[in-house]
Structure formats: C-alpha cells, structure tokens
Amino acid sequence: FKSKLWKLFFWTLLLCYPSVAIRILRVFACEEIGGFLVLSEDLTLRCFSTRWNSYAAVAATAGCIFIIGIPMLFLGVLVLAR
C-alpha cells in the first residue's frame, strides 16, 4: 500500500508540474501597452509596482521550491534507487 501511495504521489507531481510551472512563470510575462509595462494576463496590473513586486516575490519563492525542487526530488530518488 505504501508503495502505491508513493507511486501515486510521484505521478501526480509529474502530471501537475507543467501547468503549475507555467502559471508561476506567467507572473513575469510583462508587455508594453501605452508606454507602461503591464502584466500580460492582467492588463490592469503594472509590472514593477508594489502589488506586482509582492506577487513576484511569491512567484520567485514558488519557482525555487517547485520548478527547481521537483526535478531535484526526482533526481535524488533516482540516485538513491541506483
């Protein structure tokens, strides 16, 4: 039973990884409209404003934990299983 739970956990991580990583990285997708840099997903939010900076800090933390951490977890499991 424990083995099946681990298998389910890793499959869930593997399947969720691309969509969550894209959502995290979309916080940094800014484009210039009318002389202002705005977030591509929310045109009312200016990039590099205080509100955007708080979103970017959370996204950077999530990126370090999720985008970098998940492949490191898989690498660690593979190295230990070798």
XYZ file of N, CA, C and O in Angstrom:
328
model
N 0.827 -1.201 0.000
C 0.000 0.000 0.000
C 0.867 1.260 0.000
O 0.572 2.217 -0.706
N 1.908 1.242 0.805
C 2.808 2.402 0.888
C 3.482 2.673 -0.459
O 3.627 3.820 -0.881
N 3.867 1.622 -1.149
C 4.498 1.760 -2.459
C 3.538 2.378 -3.472
O 3.936 3.235 -4.282
N 2.292 1.970 -3.418
C 1.302 2.537 -4.338
C 1.038 4.008 -4.050
O 0.813 4.800 -4.974
N 1.061 4.396 -2.782
C 0.883 5.815 -2.431
C 2.039 6.659 -2.959
O 1.825 7.761 -3.467
N 3.274 6.156 -2.838
C 4.418 6.890 -3.366
C 4.326 7.013 -4.888
O 4.629 8.056 -5.459
N 3.907 5.930 -5.528
C 3.751 5.951 -6.978
C 2.702 6.979 -7.394
O 2.908 7.756 -8.334
N 1.598 7.017 -6.700
C 0.548 7.992 -6.980
C 1.037 9.420 -6.739
O 0.758 10.327 -7.531
N 1.803 9.612 -5.675
C 2.360 10.933 -5.359
C 3.272 11.423 -6.485
O 3.160 12.560 -6.947
N 4.175 10.576 -6.947
C 5.109 10.985 -7.995
C 4.407 11.182 -9.342
O 4.766 12.084 -10.095
N 3.419 10.381 -9.658
C 2.659 10.593 -10.888
C 1.887 11.913 -10.826
O 1.798 12.637 -11.827
N 1.338 12.226 -9.666
C 0.625 13.495 -9.512
C 1.577 14.671 -9.697
O 1.242 15.644 -10.378
N 2.762 14.592 -9.098
C 3.757 15.652 -9.291
C 4.138 15.789 -10.759
O 4.241 16.896 -11.288
N 4.348 14.673 -11.411
C 4.762 14.682 -12.811
C 3.686 15.286 -13.716
O 3.992 16.045 -14.639
N 2.431 14.977 -13.446
C 1.352 15.486 -14.288
C 1.013 16.946 -14.007
O 0.606 17.677 -14.905
N 1.178 17.395 -12.768
C 0.853 18.773 -12.405
C 1.989 19.746 -12.690
O 1.760 20.952 -12.773
N 3.202 19.242 -12.823
C 4.379 20.097 -12.950
C 4.295 21.118 -14.094
O 4.527 22.305 -13.858
N 3.978 20.724 -15.328
C 3.981 21.720 -16.418
C 2.974 22.840 -16.228
O 3.306 24.020 -16.419
N 1.756 22.519 -15.828
C 0.744 23.565 -15.709
C 1.043 24.518 -14.551
O 0.844 25.729 -14.675
N 1.535 23.998 -13.446
C 1.861 24.867 -12.314
C 3.079 25.722 -12.633
O 3.110 26.921 -12.301
N 4.067 25.156 -13.300
C 5.256 25.928 -13.669
C 4.905 27.069 -14.613
O 5.417 28.189 -14.467
N 4.013 26.825 -15.562
C 3.593 27.890 -16.480
C 2.866 28.993 -15.729
O 3.089 30.179 -15.983
N 2.015 28.622 -14.799
C 1.290 29.636 -14.021
C 2.236 30.484 -13.178
O 2.038 31.683 -13.021
N 3.257 29.867 -12.628
C 4.238 30.615 -11.840
C 5.002 31.581 -12.731
O 5.190 32.752 -12.387
N 5.421 31.129 -13.895
C 6.228 31.965 -14.786
C 5.425 33.066 -15.462
O 5.997 34.071 -15.905
N 4.115 32.943 -15.534
C 3.291 33.990 -16.147
C 3.308 35.289 -15.349
O 2.986 36.346 -15.891
N 3.692 35.233 -14.105
C 3.791 36.452 -13.297
C 4.873 37.365 -13.857
O 4.790 38.586 -13.708
N 5.855 36.816 -14.530
C 6.970 37.600 -15.047
C 6.800 37.973 -16.519
O 7.703 38.555 -17.110
N 5.651 37.663 -17.123
C 5.407 37.980 -18.531
C 4.759 39.358 -18.632
O 3.558 39.514 -18.488
N 5.574 40.363 -18.876
C 5.084 41.740 -18.989
C 5.199 42.197 -20.442
O 6.082 41.761 -21.176
N 4.295 43.074 -20.843
C 4.357 43.657 -22.182
C 4.038 45.141 -22.087
O 3.364 45.586 -21.167
N 4.555 45.889 -23.049
C 4.375 47.337 -23.030
C 3.098 47.708 -23.786
O 2.929 47.372 -24.954
N 2.221 48.418 -23.088
C 0.982 48.916 -23.682
C 0.807 50.365 -23.245
O 0.742 50.652 -22.054
N 0.735 51.257 -24.194
C 0.525 52.662 -23.885
C 1.642 53.298 -23.082
O 1.402 54.179 -22.280
N 2.860 52.841 -23.282
C 4.001 53.406 -22.567
C 4.213 52.806 -21.180
O 5.117 53.217 -20.465
N 3.388 51.860 -20.771
C 3.519 51.227 -19.461
C 3.737 49.734 -19.647
O 3.185 49.129 -20.562
N 4.526 49.157 -18.768
C 4.663 47.705 -18.735
C 3.545 47.150 -17.877
O 3.388 47.524 -16.721
N 2.749 46.278 -18.456
C 1.645 45.653 -17.729
C 1.782 44.137 -17.824
O 2.416 43.609 -18.729
N 1.166 43.463 -16.881
C 1.179 42.011 -16.866
C 0.327 41.498 -18.021
O -0.794 41.964 -18.234
N 0.829 40.537 -18.767
C 0.118 40.030 -19.937
C -1.214 39.380 -19.571
O -2.176 39.453 -20.333
N -1.286 38.764 -18.428
C -2.502 38.070 -18.007
C -3.530 39.001 -17.369
O -4.713 38.696 -17.340
N -3.081 40.123 -16.812
C -3.969 41.084 -16.151
C -3.509 42.484 -16.553
O -2.575 43.029 -15.990
N -4.164 43.045 -17.543
C -3.711 44.319 -18.105
C -3.914 45.496 -17.160
O -3.458 46.601 -17.452
N -4.592 45.294 -16.039
C -4.757 46.377 -15.062
C -3.603 46.442 -14.074
O -3.495 47.401 -13.323
N -2.738 45.446 -14.078
C -1.627 45.380 -13.121
C -0.335 45.803 -13.803
O 0.130 45.157 -14.740
N 0.241 46.913 -13.331
C 1.517 47.382 -13.871
C 2.661 46.572 -13.289
O 2.702 46.302 -12.098
N 3.583 46.220 -14.165
C 4.763 45.497 -13.713
C 5.667 46.441 -12.922
O 5.724 47.642 -13.198
N 6.349 45.907 -11.961
C 7.281 46.600 -11.085
C 6.584 47.584 -10.141
O 7.229 48.456 -9.576
N 5.265 47.446 -9.971
C 4.566 48.212 -8.939
C 4.687 47.452 -7.627
O 5.201 46.333 -7.577
N 4.220 48.041 -6.541
C 4.344 47.376 -5.241
C 3.508 46.099 -5.195
O 3.941 45.094 -4.621
N 2.321 46.120 -5.789
C 1.487 44.918 -5.813
C 2.138 43.829 -6.658
O 2.163 42.662 -6.274
N 2.695 44.210 -7.816
C 3.375 43.237 -8.666
C 4.604 42.685 -7.965
O 4.907 41.484 -8.086
N 5.336 43.532 -7.236
C 6.518 43.064 -6.509
C 6.165 42.004 -5.483
O 6.914 41.039 -5.293
N 5.025 42.160 -4.811
C 4.624 41.135 -3.841
C 4.263 39.838 -4.555
O 4.608 38.747 -4.095
N 3.582 39.931 -5.697
C 3.276 38.730 -6.481
C 4.565 38.074 -6.991
O 4.683 36.851 -6.994
N 5.505 38.895 -7.431
C 6.762 38.368 -7.969
C 7.575 37.674 -6.878
O 8.227 36.660 -7.146
N 7.538 38.200 -5.659
C 8.263 37.558 -4.561
C 7.689 36.179 -4.259
O 8.433 35.212 -4.059
N 6.372 36.091 -4.239
C 5.727 34.791 -4.001
C 6.020 33.840 -5.158
O 6.320 32.654 -4.953
N 5.972 34.343 -6.388
C 6.242 33.502 -7.560
C 7.700 33.044 -7.588
O 7.978 31.903 -7.975
N 8.621 33.905 -7.192
C 10.030 33.513 -7.157
C 10.268 32.431 -6.109
O 10.995 31.456 -6.356
N 9.626 32.571 -4.957
C 9.746 31.547 -3.924
C 9.142 30.230 -4.392
O 9.743 29.162 -4.238
N 7.954 30.304 -4.986
C 7.309 29.095 -5.507
C 8.138 28.488 -6.630
O 8.220 27.263 -6.753
N 8.758 29.329 -7.448
C 9.601 28.823 -8.520
C 10.807 28.072 -7.996
O 11.169 27.016 -8.519
N 11.425 28.623 -6.951
C 12.576 27.927 -6.366
C 12.163 26.598 -5.750
O 12.846 25.592 -5.906
N 11.034 26.596 -5.074
C 10.583 25.376 -4.411
C 10.048 24.377 -5.433
O 10.398 23.193 -5.394
N 9.211 24.836 -6.333
C 8.502 23.914 -7.218
C 9.260 23.636 -8.504
O 9.522 22.487 -8.844
N 9.626 24.675 -9.237
C 10.241 24.493 -10.554
C 11.620 23.862 -10.436
O 12.006 23.033 -11.261
N 12.358 24.218 -9.410
C 13.683 23.630 -9.219
C 13.622 22.415 -8.305
O 14.321 21.426 -8.515
N 12.755 22.464 -7.308
C 12.698 21.408 -6.300
C 12.180 20.080 -6.800
O 12.688 19.017 -6.412
N 11.172 20.093 -7.653
C 10.591 18.841 -8.141
C 11.600 18.037 -8.980
O 11.781 16.844 -8.733
N 12.300 18.646 -9.937
C 13.321 17.852 -10.652
C 14.442 17.364 -9.731
O 14.955 16.250 -9.911
N 14.804 18.175 -8.730
C 15.827 17.728 -7.776
C 15.325 16.545 -6.954
O 16.092 15.628 -6.640
N 14.050 16.554 -6.612
C 13.460 15.429 -5.890
C 13.517 14.162 -6.738
O 13.925 13.099 -6.244
N 13.132 14.273 -8.006
C 13.186 13.114 -8.890
C 14.635 12.626 -9.082
O 14.892 11.427 -9.082
N 15.568 13.559 -9.217
C 16.965 13.188 -9.342
C 17.454 12.474 -8.094
O 18.159 11.459 -8.178
N 17.093 12.981 -6.932
C 17.504 12.346 -5.680
C 16.951 10.943 -5.534
O 17.658 10.029 -5.105
N 15.703 10.771 -5.907
C 15.082 9.443 -5.825
C 15.786 8.474 -6.796
O 16.055 7.319 -6.455
N 16.102 8.948 -7.994
C 16.785 8.087 -8.962
C 18.202 7.713 -8.497
O 18.628 6.573 -8.655
N 18.904 8.668 -7.914
C 20.256 8.391 -7.439
C 20.221 7.398 -6.278
O 21.028 6.461 -6.213
N 19.264 7.584 -5.363
C 19.165 6.653 -4.242
C 18.720 5.263 -4.671
O 19.123 4.270 -4.064
N 17.915 5.173 -5.710
C 17.430 3.876 -6.175
C 18.475 3.138 -7.025
O 18.343 1.956 -7.265
N 19.486 3.855 -7.440
C 20.507 3.247 -8.299
C 21.330 2.354 -7.467
O 21.673 1.470 -7.129
